[in-house]
Amino acid sequence: RSRAELAAALAAAPGPRAVVMTMGALHEGHFDLVREAARRVGQAGTVVVTIFVNPLQFAPSEDLDSYPRDLEGDLAGLTRTLTGVDGALGVGRLVVFAPTPEVIYPAGQPSVRIDPGPIATVLEGRTRPTHFAGVCQVVLTLMHLTSPRWALFGRKDAQQLAIIEAMVRDLAVPVEIVPVDIRRESDGLAMSSRNAYLGPEQREQALALSRALRAGRDVAVEAAA
């Protein structure tokens, strides 16, 4: 949980390294990122999974306090995901970093802030004007703390992915960003930790987006035939 413990764990784990940054409440979408990270590092490498509910990316009226947390379940899921049929861990080393806000932001509030620029002011950024600045702050901090070769992010959060790619490019961060495809529920809903908030009626409404995307795809395929 501390920076010193993380540094010691990484020092004891030579070889290629990949990081998967999460806020916990892990699901199969997260585990897809972990599997791809394990595939890239191989038996000689290390997968780092960070579990941190970042207060800087929540506005005062948002769900920081109620965001689902299940560290014990997350650890069990990670072990299950990476363990092969022979009972061996399918990667050289798994390091889980689950810090408190005081560990990530020792001064309480960062003195130096990341400004993600105009790309963060459209789409989701129109209703969450401080969100992506908080995301960039924690992502860059965790990149420095974990020093990975690869950092894996889901395509579900497309705007976030584009902003992180721009930040890494513009600040010359020596990390390769690896996008991973969306994992969906059987009914087509994109997997998300916040899906737990949805009641039956809200879940049905949420399916409108995936249904519209599939319908648009089908029309495009027919037109190209």
JSON list of C-alpha atoms in Angstrom, two decimals:
[
{"chain": "A", "resi": 1, "resn": "ARG", "atom": "CA", "xyz": [0.00, 0.00, 0.00]},
{"chain": "A", "resi": 2, "resn": "SER", "atom": "CA", "xyz": [2.96, 2.38, 0.43]},
{"chain": "A", "resi": 3, "resn": "ARG", "atom": "CA", "xyz": [5.33, 3.80, -2.17]},
{"chain": "A", "resi": 4, "resn": "ALA", "atom": "CA", "xyz": [8.24, 2.06, -0.43]},
{"chain": "A", "resi": 5, "resn": "GLU", "atom": "CA", "xyz": [6.48, -1.32, -0.52]},
{"chain": "A", "resi": 6, "resn": "LEU", "atom": "CA", "xyz": [5.70, -0.86, -4.20]},
{"chain": "A", "resi": 7, "resn": "ALA", "atom": "CA", "xyz": [9.29, 0.09, -5.00]},
{"chain": "A", "resi": 8, "resn": "ALA", "atom": "CA", "xyz": [10.59, -2.95, -3.12]},
{"chain": "A", "resi": 9, "resn": "ALA", "atom": "CA", "xyz": [8.19, -5.29, -4.91]},
{"chain": "A", "resi": 10, "resn": "LEU", "atom": "CA", "xyz": [9.16, -3.91, -8.31]},
{"chain": "A", "resi": 11, "resn": "ALA", "atom": "CA", "xyz": [12.88, -4.05, -7.53]},
{"chain": "A", "resi": 12, "resn": "ALA", "atom": "CA", "xyz": [12.47, -7.75, -6.80]},
{"chain": "A", "resi": 13, "resn": "ALA", "atom": "CA", "xyz": [10.71, -8.32, -10.13]},
{"chain": "A", "resi": 14, "resn": "PRO", "atom": "CA", "xyz": [13.04, -7.79, -13.08]},
{"chain": "A", "resi": 15, "resn": "GLY", "atom": "CA", "xyz": [11.88, -8.21, -16.66]},
{"chain": "A", "resi": 16, "resn": "PRO", "atom": "CA", "xyz": [9.23, -6.46, -18.77]},
{"chain": "A", "resi": 17, "resn": "ARG", "atom": "CA", "xyz": [6.43, -4.75, -16.90]},
{"chain": "A", "resi": 18, "resn": "ALA", "atom": "CA", "xyz": [2.84, -3.81, -17.73]},
{"chain": "A", "resi": 19, "resn": "VAL", "atom": "CA", "xyz": [0.40, -1.83, -15.63]},
{"chain": "A", "resi": 20, "resn": "VAL", "atom": "CA", "xyz": [-3.39, -1.98, -15.47]},
{"chain": "A", "resi": 21, "resn": "MET", "atom": "CA", "xyz": [-4.86, 0.99, -13.60]},
{"chain": "A", "resi": 22, "resn": "THR", "atom": "CA", "xyz": [-8.27, 0.45, -11.99]},
{"chain": "A", "resi": 23, "resn": "MET", "atom": "CA", "xyz": [-10.56, 1.82, -9.31]},
{"chain": "A", "resi": 24, "resn": "GLY", "atom": "CA", "xyz": [-11.39, -1.69, -8.12]},
{"chain": "A", "resi": 25, "resn": "ALA", "atom": "CA", "xyz": [-14.74, -3.51, -8.16]},
{"chain": "A", "resi": 26, "resn": "LEU", "atom": "CA", "xyz": [-13.11, -5.58, -10.89]},
{"chain": "A", "resi": 27, "resn": "HIS", "atom": "CA", "xyz": [-15.09, -7.39, -13.59]},
{"chain": "A", "resi": 28, "resn": "GLU", "atom": "CA", "xyz": [-14.31, -9.34, -16.75]},
{"chain": "A", "resi": 29, "resn": "GLY", "atom": "CA", "xyz": [-13.56, -6.15, -18.65]},
{"chain": "A", "resi": 30, "resn": "HIS", "atom": "CA", "xyz": [-10.74, -5.42, -16.20]},
{"chain": "A", "resi": 31, "resn": "PHE", "atom": "CA", "xyz": [-9.60, -9.03, -16.34]},
{"chain": "A", "resi": 32, "resn": "ASP", "atom": "CA", "xyz": [-9.31, -8.78, -20.13]},
{"chain": "A", "resi": 33, "resn": "LEU", "atom": "CA", "xyz": [-6.80, -5.96, -19.57]},
{"chain": "A", "resi": 34, "resn": "VAL", "atom": "CA", "xyz": [-4.92, -8.13, -17.08]},
{"chain": "A", "resi": 35, "resn": "ARG", "atom": "CA", "xyz": [-4.85, -11.10, -19.48]},
{"chain": "A", "resi": 36, "resn": "GLU", "atom": "CA", "xyz": [-3.45, -8.93, -22.27]},
{"chain": "A", "resi": 37, "resn": "ALA", "atom": "CA", "xyz": [-0.87, -7.51, -19.87]},
{"chain": "A", "resi": 38, "resn": "ALA", "atom": "CA", "xyz": [0.17, -11.04, -18.90]},
{"chain": "A", "resi": 39, "resn": "ARG", "atom": "CA", "xyz": [0.43, -12.04, -22.55]},
{"chain": "A", "resi": 40, "resn": "ARG", "atom": "CA", "xyz": [2.77, -9.14, -23.23]},
{"chain": "A", "resi": 41, "resn": "VAL", "atom": "CA", "xyz": [5.11, -9.60, -20.27]},
{"chain": "A", "resi": 42, "resn": "GLY", "atom": "CA", "xyz": [5.22, -13.40, -20.39]},
{"chain": "A", "resi": 43, "resn": "GLN", "atom": "CA", "xyz": [6.63, -15.67, -17.72]},
{"chain": "A", "resi": 44, "resn": "ALA", "atom": "CA", "xyz": [9.67, -13.44, -17.25]},
{"chain": "A", "resi": 45, "resn": "GLY", "atom": "CA", "xyz": [7.72, -10.26, -16.58]},
{"chain": "A", "resi": 46, "resn": "THR", "atom": "CA", "xyz": [5.50, -8.50, -14.08]},
{"chain": "A", "resi": 47, "resn": "VAL", "atom": "CA", "xyz": [1.90, -7.36, -14.23]},
{"chain": "A", "resi": 48, "resn": "VAL", "atom": "CA", "xyz": [1.12, -4.44, -11.92]},
{"chain": "A", "resi": 49, "resn": "VAL", "atom": "CA", "xyz": [-2.53, -3.80, -11.10]},
{"chain": "A", "resi": 50, "resn": "THR", "atom": "CA", "xyz": [-3.33, -0.57, -9.29]},
{"chain": "A", "resi": 51, "resn": "ILE", "atom": "CA", "xyz": [-6.55, -0.28, -7.30]},
{"chain": "A", "resi": 52, "resn": "PHE", "atom": "CA", "xyz": [-7.26, 3.31, -6.31]},
{"chain": "A", "resi": 53, "resn": "VAL", "atom": "CA", "xyz": [-10.48, 5.31, -6.18]},
{"chain": "A", "resi": 54, "resn": "ASN", "atom": "CA", "xyz": [-9.03, 8.65, -7.20]},
{"chain": "A", "resi": 55, "resn": "PRO", "atom": "CA", "xyz": [-10.74, 11.57, -5.42]},
{"chain": "A", "resi": 56, "resn": "LEU", "atom": "CA", "xyz": [-9.45, 14.14, -7.91]},
{"chain": "A", "resi": 57, "resn": "GLN", "atom": "CA", "xyz": [-11.61, 12.77, -10.72]},
{"chain": "A", "resi": 58, "resn": "PHE", "atom": "CA", "xyz": [-14.87, 13.08, -8.75]},
{"chain": "A", "resi": 59, "resn": "ALA", "atom": "CA", "xyz": [-16.86, 16.29, -8.44]},
{"chain": "A", "resi": 60, "resn": "PRO", "atom": "CA", "xyz": [-18.35, 17.09, -4.99]},
{"chain": "A", "resi": 61, "resn": "SER", "atom": "CA", "xyz": [-21.81, 15.86, -6.08]},
{"chain": "A", "resi": 62, "resn": "GLU", "atom": "CA", "xyz": [-20.54, 12.57, -7.54]},
{"chain": "A", "resi": 63, "resn": "ASP", "atom": "CA", "xyz": [-20.22, 9.06, -6.11]},
{"chain": "A", "resi": 64, "resn": "LEU", "atom": "CA", "xyz": [-16.76, 9.07, -4.49]},
{"chain": "A", "resi": 65, "resn": "ASP", "atom": "CA", "xyz": [-18.04, 7.77, -1.16]},
{"chain": "A", "resi": 66, "resn": "SER", "atom": "CA", "xyz": [-20.46, 5.22, -2.62]},
{"chain": "A", "resi": 67, "resn": "TYR", "atom": "CA", "xyz": [-18.27, 3.91, -5.44]},
{"chain": "A", "resi": 68, "resn": "PRO", "atom": "CA", "xyz": [-18.18, 0.09, -5.07]},
{"chain": "A", "resi": 69, "resn": "ARG", "atom": "CA", "xyz": [-15.14, -1.25, -3.24]},
{"chain": "A", "resi": 70, "resn": "ASP", "atom": "CA", "xyz": [-14.22, -4.92, -2.73]},
{"chain": "A", "resi": 71, "resn": "LEU", "atom": "CA", "xyz": [-10.47, -5.32, -2.34]},
{"chain": "A", "resi": 72, "resn": "GLU", "atom": "CA", "xyz": [-10.69, -8.91, -1.08]},
{"chain": "A", "resi": 73, "resn": "GLY", "atom": "CA", "xyz": [-12.86, -9.91, -4.03]},
{"chain": "A", "resi": 74, "resn": "ASP", "atom": "CA", "xyz": [-10.57, -8.06, -6.44]},
{"chain": "A", "resi": 75, "resn": "LEU", "atom": "CA", "xyz": [-7.49, -9.92, -5.20]},
{"chain": "A", "resi": 76, "resn": "ALA", "atom": "CA", "xyz": [-9.29, -13.26, -5.50]},
{"chain": "A", "resi": 77, "resn": "GLY", "atom": "CA", "xyz": [-10.42, -12.40, -9.02]},
{"chain": "A", "resi": 78, "resn": "LEU", "atom": "CA", "xyz": [-6.93, -11.40, -10.12]},
{"chain": "A", "resi": 79, "resn": "THR", "atom": "CA", "xyz": [-5.43, -14.63, -8.78]},
{"chain": "A", "resi": 80, "resn": "ARG", "atom": "CA", "xyz": [-8.17, -16.68, -10.44]},
{"chain": "A", "resi": 81, "resn": "THR", "atom": "CA", "xyz": [-7.69, -14.86, -13.76]},
{"chain": "A", "resi": 82, "resn": "LEU", "atom": "CA", "xyz": [-3.95, -15.44, -13.91]},
{"chain": "A", "resi": 83, "resn": "THR", "atom": "CA", "xyz": [-3.83, -18.98, -12.50]},
{"chain": "A", "resi": 84, "resn": "GLY", "atom": "CA", "xyz": [-3.55, -21.77, -15.08]},
{"chain": "A", "resi": 85, "resn": "VAL", "atom": "CA", "xyz": [-5.03, -25.25, -14.97]},
{"chain": "A", "resi": 86, "resn": "ASP", "atom": "CA", "xyz": [-1.78, -26.45, -13.39]},
{"chain": "A", "resi": 87, "resn": "GLY", "atom": "CA", "xyz": [-2.31, -24.10, -10.46]},
{"chain": "A", "resi": 88, "resn": "ALA", "atom": "CA", "xyz": [0.67, -21.94, -11.40]},
{"chain": "A", "resi": 89, "resn": "LEU", "atom": "CA", "xyz": [0.47, -18.18, -11.87]},
{"chain": "A", "resi": 90, "resn": "GLY", "atom": "CA", "xyz": [0.49, -17.49, -15.61]},
{"chain": "A", "resi": 91, "resn": "VAL", "atom": "CA", "xyz": [2.91, -14.60, -15.29]},
{"chain": "A", "resi": 92, "resn": "GLY", "atom": "CA", "xyz": [6.30, -14.12, -13.68]},
{"chain": "A", "resi": 93, "resn": "ARG", "atom": "CA", "xyz": [4.95, -11.87, -10.93]},
{"chain": "A", "resi": 94, "resn": "LEU", "atom": "CA", "xyz": [1.71, -10.09, -10.04]},
{"chain": "A", "resi": 95, "resn": "VAL", "atom": "CA", "xyz": [2.02, -6.90, -8.00]},
{"chain": "A", "resi": 96, "resn": "VAL", "atom": "CA", "xyz": [-1.14, -5.24, -6.68]},
{"chain": "A", "resi": 97, "resn": "PHE", "atom": "CA", "xyz": [-0.80, -1.64, -5.49]},
{"chain": "A", "resi": 98, "resn": "ALA", "atom": "CA", "xyz": [-3.80, -0.44, -3.46]},
{"chain": "A", "resi": 99, "resn": "PRO", "atom": "CA", "xyz": [-2.76, 2.88, -1.92]},
{"chain": "A", "resi": 100, "resn": "THR", "atom": "CA", "xyz": [-4.74, 5.42, 0.08]},
{"chain": "A", "resi": 101, "resn": "PRO", "atom": "CA", "xyz": [-5.18, 9.00, -1.18]},
{"chain": "A", "resi": 102, "resn": "GLU", "atom": "CA", "xyz": [-2.48, 10.09, 1.28]},
{"chain": "A", "resi": 103, "resn": "VAL", "atom": "CA", "xyz": [0.03, 7.82, -0.46]},
{"chain": "A", "resi": 104, "resn": "ILE", "atom": "CA", "xyz": [-0.75, 9.15, -3.93]},
{"chain": "A", "resi": 105, "resn": "TYR", "atom": "CA", "xyz": [-1.13, 12.78, -2.86]},
{"chain": "A", "resi": 106, "resn": "PRO", "atom": "CA", "xyz": [1.13, 13.24, 0.20]},
{"chain": "A", "resi": 107, "resn": "ALA", "atom": "CA", "xyz": [0.52, 17.00, 0.30]},
{"chain": "A", "resi": 108, "resn": "GLY", "atom": "CA", "xyz": [-3.24, 16.58, 0.20]},
{"chain": "A", "resi": 109, "resn": "GLN", "atom": "CA", "xyz": [-3.63, 18.50, -3.05]},
{"chain": "A", "resi": 110, "resn": "PRO", "atom": "CA", "xyz": [-1.00, 18.42, -5.83]},
{"chain": "A", "resi": 111, "resn": "SER", "atom": "CA", "xyz": [0.93, 21.65, -6.26]},
{"chain": "A", "resi": 112, "resn": "VAL", "atom": "CA", "xyz": [1.46, 20.90, -9.96]},
{"chain": "A", "resi": 113, "resn": "ARG", "atom": "CA", "xyz": [-1.65, 20.06, -11.98]},
{"chain": "A", "resi": 114, "resn": "ILE", "atom": "CA", "xyz": [-2.04, 18.40, -15.35]},
{"chain": "A", "resi": 115, "resn": "ASP", "atom": "CA", "xyz": [-4.19, 20.31, -17.86]},
{"chain": "A", "resi": 116, "resn": "PRO", "atom": "CA", "xyz": [-5.49, 17.87, -20.50]},
{"chain": "A", "resi": 117, "resn": "GLY", "atom": "CA", "xyz": [-6.47, 20.70, -22.84]},
{"chain": "A", "resi": 118, "resn": "PRO", "atom": "CA", "xyz": [-9.44, 21.22, -25.18]},
{"chain": "A", "resi": 119, "resn": "ILE", "atom": "CA", "xyz": [-10.06, 17.50, -25.76]},
{"chain": "A", "resi": 120, "resn": "ALA", "atom": "CA", "xyz": [-11.22, 17.28, -22.14]},
{"chain": "A", "resi": 121, "resn": "THR", "atom": "CA", "xyz": [-13.88, 19.98, -22.53]},
{"chain": "A", "resi": 122, "resn": "VAL", "atom": "CA", "xyz": [-16.17, 18.13, -24.97]},
{"chain": "A", "resi": 123, "resn": "LEU", "atom": "CA", "xyz": [-18.41, 15.04, -24.66]},
{"chain": "A", "resi": 124, "resn": "GLU", "atom": "CA", "xyz": [-18.15, 13.80, -21.06]},
{"chain": "A", "resi": 125, "resn": "GLY", "atom": "CA", "xyz": [-16.01, 16.81, -20.21]},
{"chain": "A", "resi": 126, "resn": "ARG", "atom": "CA", "xyz": [-18.95, 19.16, -20.80]},
{"chain": "A", "resi": 127, "resn": "THR", "atom": "CA", "xyz": [-20.76, 17.82, -17.74]},
{"chain": "A", "resi": 128, "resn": "ARG", "atom": "CA", "xyz": [-17.67, 16.78, -15.76]},
{"chain": "A", "resi": 129, "resn": "PRO", "atom": "CA", "xyz": [-15.27, 19.70, -16.30]},
{"chain": "A", "resi": 130, "resn": "THR", "atom": "CA", "xyz": [-12.67, 18.58, -13.73]},
{"chain": "A", "resi": 131, "resn": "HIS", "atom": "CA", "xyz": [-12.86, 14.85, -14.35]},
{"chain": "A", "resi": 132, "resn": "PHE", "atom": "CA", "xyz": [-10.16, 14.32, -16.95]},
{"chain": "A", "resi": 133, "resn": "ALA", "atom": "CA", "xyz": [-7.67, 16.60, -15.20]},
{"chain": "A", "resi": 134, "resn": "GLY", "atom": "CA", "xyz": [-7.99, 14.29, -12.19]},
{"chain": "A", "resi": 135, "resn": "VAL", "atom": "CA", "xyz": [-7.62, 11.22, -14.39]},
{"chain": "A", "resi": 136, "resn": "CYS", "atom": "CA", "xyz": [-4.44, 12.58, -15.99]},
{"chain": "A", "resi": 137, "resn": "GLN", "atom": "CA", "xyz": [-3.04, 13.51, -12.58]},
{"chain": "A", "resi": 138, "resn": "VAL", "atom": "CA", "xyz": [-3.35, 9.99, -11.19]},
{"chain": "A", "resi": 139, "resn": "VAL", "atom": "CA", "xyz": [-2.39, 8.20, -14.41]},
{"chain": "A", "resi": 140, "resn": "LEU", "atom": "CA", "xyz": [0.84, 10.16, -14.76]},
{"chain": "A", "resi": 141, "resn": "THR", "atom": "CA", "xyz": [1.64, 9.66, -11.07]},
{"chain": "A", "resi": 142, "resn": "LEU", "atom": "CA", "xyz": [1.07, 5.90, -11.31]},
{"chain": "A", "resi": 143, "resn": "MET", "atom": "CA", "xyz": [3.16, 5.70, -14.47]},
{"chain": "A", "resi": 144, "resn": "HIS", "atom": "CA", "xyz": [6.06, 7.31, -12.62]},
{"chain": "A", "resi": 145, "resn": "LEU", "atom": "CA", "xyz": [5.61, 5.01, -9.62]},
{"chain": "A", "resi": 146, "resn": "THR", "atom": "CA", "xyz": [5.37, 1.78, -11.65]},
{"chain": "A", "resi": 147, "resn": "SER", "atom": "CA", "xyz": [7.67, 2.56, -14.62]},
{"chain": "A", "resi": 148, "resn": "PRO", "atom": "CA", "xyz": [5.92, 0.18, -17.02]},
{"chain": "A", "resi": 149, "resn": "ARG", "atom": "CA", "xyz": [6.74, -0.62, -20.61]},
{"chain": "A", "resi": 150, "resn": "TRP", "atom": "CA", "xyz": [3.02, -0.94, -21.35]},
{"chain": "A", "resi": 151, "resn": "ALA", "atom": "CA", "xyz": [-0.10, 0.61, -19.83]},
{"chain": "A", "resi": 152, "resn": "LEU", "atom": "CA", "xyz": [-3.40, -0.99, -20.79]},
{"chain": "A", "resi": 153, "resn": "PHE", "atom": "CA", "xyz": [-6.72, 0.86, -21.04]},
{"chain": "A", "resi": 154, "resn": "GLY", "atom": "CA", "xyz": [-10.16, -0.17, -22.24]},
{"chain": "A", "resi": 155, "resn": "ARG", "atom": "CA", "xyz": [-11.73, 1.23, -25.39]},
{"chain": "A", "resi": 156, "resn": "LYS", "atom": "CA", "xyz": [-15.01, 1.58, -23.45]},
{"chain": "A", "resi": 157, "resn": "ASP", "atom": "CA", "xyz": [-13.75, 4.90, -22.09]},
{"chain": "A", "resi": 158, "resn": "ALA", "atom": "CA", "xyz": [-12.86, 6.22, -25.53]},
{"chain": "A", "resi": 159, "resn": "GLN", "atom": "CA", "xyz": [-12.39, 9.87, -24.57]},
{"chain": "A", "resi": 160, "resn": "GLN", "atom": "CA", "xyz": [-10.24, 8.94, -21.59]},
{"chain": "A", "resi": 161, "resn": "LEU", "atom": "CA", "xyz": [-8.11, 6.72, -23.83]},
{"chain": "A", "resi": 162, "resn": "ALA", "atom": "CA", "xyz": [-7.61, 9.52, -26.36]},
{"chain": "A", "resi": 163, "resn": "ILE", "atom": "CA", "xyz": [-6.64, 11.98, -23.62]},
{"chain": "A", "resi": 164, "resn": "ILE", "atom": "CA", "xyz": [-4.13, 9.59, -22.06]},
{"chain": "A", "resi": 165, "resn": "GLU", "atom": "CA", "xyz": [-2.59, 8.86, -25.46]},
{"chain": "A", "resi": 166, "resn": "ALA", "atom": "CA", "xyz": [-2.24, 12.61, -26.05]},
{"chain": "A", "resi": 167, "resn": "MET", "atom": "CA", "xyz": [-0.71, 13.18, -22.62]},
{"chain": "A", "resi": 168, "resn": "VAL", "atom": "CA", "xyz": [1.85, 10.41, -23.10]},
{"chain": "A", "resi": 169, "resn": "ARG", "atom": "CA", "xyz": [2.74, 11.72, -26.55]},
{"chain": "A", "resi": 170, "resn": "ASP", "atom": "CA", "xyz": [2.95, 15.41, -25.62]},
{"chain": "A", "resi": 171, "resn": "LEU", "atom": "CA", "xyz": [4.90, 14.85, -22.38]},
{"chain": "A", "resi": 172, "resn": "ALA", "atom": "CA", "xyz": [7.20, 12.23, -23.94]},
{"chain": "A", "resi": 173, "resn": "VAL", "atom": "CA", "xyz": [6.30, 9.62, -21.32]},
{"chain": "A", "resi": 174, "resn": "PRO", "atom": "CA", "xyz": [8.21, 6.42, -22.24]},
{"chain": "A", "resi": 175, "resn": "VAL", "atom": "CA", "xyz": [5.17, 4.14, -21.98]},
{"chain": "A", "resi": 176, "resn": "GLU", "atom": "CA", "xyz": [3.30, 2.34, -24.76]},
{"chain": "A", "resi": 177, "resn": "ILE", "atom": "CA", "xyz": [-0.47, 2.70, -24.41]},
{"chain": "A", "resi": 178, "resn": "VAL", "atom": "CA", "xyz": [-2.30, -0.52, -25.31]},
{"chain": "A", "resi": 179, "resn": "PRO", "atom": "CA", "xyz": [-6.05, -0.23, -26.03]},
{"chain": "A", "resi": 180, "resn": "VAL", "atom": "CA", "xyz": [-8.18, -3.30, -25.24]},
{"chain": "A", "resi": 181, "resn": "ASP", "atom": "CA", "xyz": [-11.61, -4.00, -26.70]},
{"chain": "A", "resi": 182, "resn": "ILE", "atom": "CA", "xyz": [-14.87, -3.58, -24.80]},
{"chain": "A", "resi": 183, "resn": "ARG", "atom": "CA", "xyz": [-16.20, -6.58, -22.88]},
{"chain": "A", "resi": 184, "resn": "ARG", "atom": "CA", "xyz": [-20.00, -6.73, -22.87]},
{"chain": "A", "resi": 185, "resn": "GLU", "atom": "CA", "xyz": [-22.63, -8.49, -20.80]},
{"chain": "A", "resi": 186, "resn": "SER", "atom": "CA", "xyz": [-24.71, -11.17, -22.54]},
{"chain": "A", "resi": 187, "resn": "ASP", "atom": "CA", "xyz": [-27.39, -8.56, -23.31]},
{"chain": "A", "resi": 188, "resn": "GLY", "atom": "CA", "xyz": [-24.88, -6.19, -24.93]},
{"chain": "A", "resi": 189, "resn": "LEU", "atom": "CA", "xyz": [-24.34, -3.73, -22.08]},
{"chain": "A", "resi": 190, "resn": "ALA", "atom": "CA", "xyz": [-20.71, -2.69, -21.75]},
{"chain": "A", "resi": 191, "resn": "MET", "atom": "CA", "xyz": [-19.28, -4.01, -18.49]},
{"chain": "A", "resi": 192, "resn": "SER", "atom": "CA", "xyz": [-18.76, -1.33, -15.85]},
{"chain": "A", "resi": 193, "resn": "SER", "atom": "CA", "xyz": [-18.39, -1.29, -12.09]},
{"chain": "A", "resi": 194, "resn": "ARG", "atom": "CA", "xyz": [-21.17, 1.29, -12.00]},
{"chain": "A", "resi": 195, "resn": "ASN", "atom": "CA", "xyz": [-23.65, -1.09, -13.64]},
{"chain": "A", "resi": 196, "resn": "ALA", "atom": "CA", "xyz": [-24.41, -2.19, -10.08]},
{"chain": "A", "resi": 197, "resn": "TYR", "atom": "CA", "xyz": [-26.27, 1.11, -9.66]},
{"chain": "A", "resi": 198, "resn": "LEU", "atom": "CA", "xyz": [-28.81, 0.24, -12.37]},
{"chain": "A", "resi": 199, "resn": "GLY", "atom": "CA", "xyz": [-32.27, -1.06, -11.62]},
{"chain": "A", "resi": 200, "resn": "PRO", "atom": "CA", "xyz": [-34.10, -3.27, -14.18]},
{"chain": "A", "resi": 201, "resn": "GLU", "atom": "CA", "xyz": [-35.73, -0.32, -15.96]},
{"chain": "A", "resi": 202, "resn": "GLN", "atom": "CA", "xyz": [-32.52, 1.72, -16.07]},
{"chain": "A", "resi": 203, "resn": "ARG", "atom": "CA", "xyz": [-30.57, -1.27, -17.36]},
{"chain": "A", "resi": 204, "resn": "GLU", "atom": "CA", "xyz": [-33.07, -1.70, -20.19]},
{"chain": "A", "resi": 205, "resn": "GLN", "atom": "CA", "xyz": [-32.68, 1.99, -21.05]},
{"chain": "A", "resi": 206, "resn": "ALA", "atom": "CA", "xyz": [-28.88, 1.66, -20.98]},
{"chain": "A", "resi": 207, "resn": "LEU", "atom": "CA", "xyz": [-29.05, -0.99, -23.70]},
{"chain": "A", "resi": 208, "resn": "ALA", "atom": "CA", "xyz": [-30.26, 1.61, -26.21]},
{"chain": "A", "resi": 209, "resn": "LEU", "atom": "CA", "xyz": [-26.69, 2.63, -27.04]},
{"chain": "A", "resi": 210, "resn": "SER", "atom": "CA", "xyz": [-25.34, -0.83, -27.83]},
{"chain": "A", "resi": 211, "resn": "ARG", "atom": "CA", "xyz": [-28.49, -1.66, -29.80]},
{"chain": "A", "resi": 212, "resn": "ALA", "atom": "CA", "xyz": [-28.12, 1.53, -31.84]},
{"chain": "A", "resi": 213, "resn": "LEU", "atom": "CA", "xyz": [-24.46, 0.78, -32.51]},
{"chain": "A", "resi": 214, "resn": "ARG", "atom": "CA", "xyz": [-25.28, -2.74, -33.69]},
{"chain": "A", "resi": 215, "resn": "ALA", "atom": "CA", "xyz": [-28.09, -1.46, -35.88]},
{"chain": "A", "resi": 216, "resn": "GLY", "atom": "CA", "xyz": [-25.77, 1.11, -37.45]},
{"chain": "A", "resi": 217, "resn": "ARG", "atom": "CA", "xyz": [-23.14, -1.55, -38.04]},
{"chain": "A", "resi": 218, "resn": "ASP", "atom": "CA", "xyz": [-25.69, -3.82, -39.72]},
{"chain": "A", "resi": 219, "resn": "VAL", "atom": "CA", "xyz": [-26.85, -1.01, -42.03]},
{"chain": "A", "resi": 220, "resn": "ALA", "atom": "CA", "xyz": [-23.24, -0.23, -42.98]},
{"chain": "A", "resi": 221, "resn": "VAL", "atom": "CA", "xyz": [-22.50, -3.89, -43.70]},
{"chain": "A", "resi": 222, "resn": "GLU", "atom": "CA", "xyz": [-25.61, -4.22, -45.87]},
{"chain": "A", "resi": 223, "resn": "ALA", "atom": "CA", "xyz": [-24.76, -1.02, -47.75]},
{"chain": "A", "resi": 224, "resn": "ALA", "atom": "CA", "xyz": [-21.24, -2.26, -48.45]},
{"chain": "A", "resi": 225, "resn": "ALA", "atom": "CA", "xyz": [-22.41, -5.67, -49.67]}
]
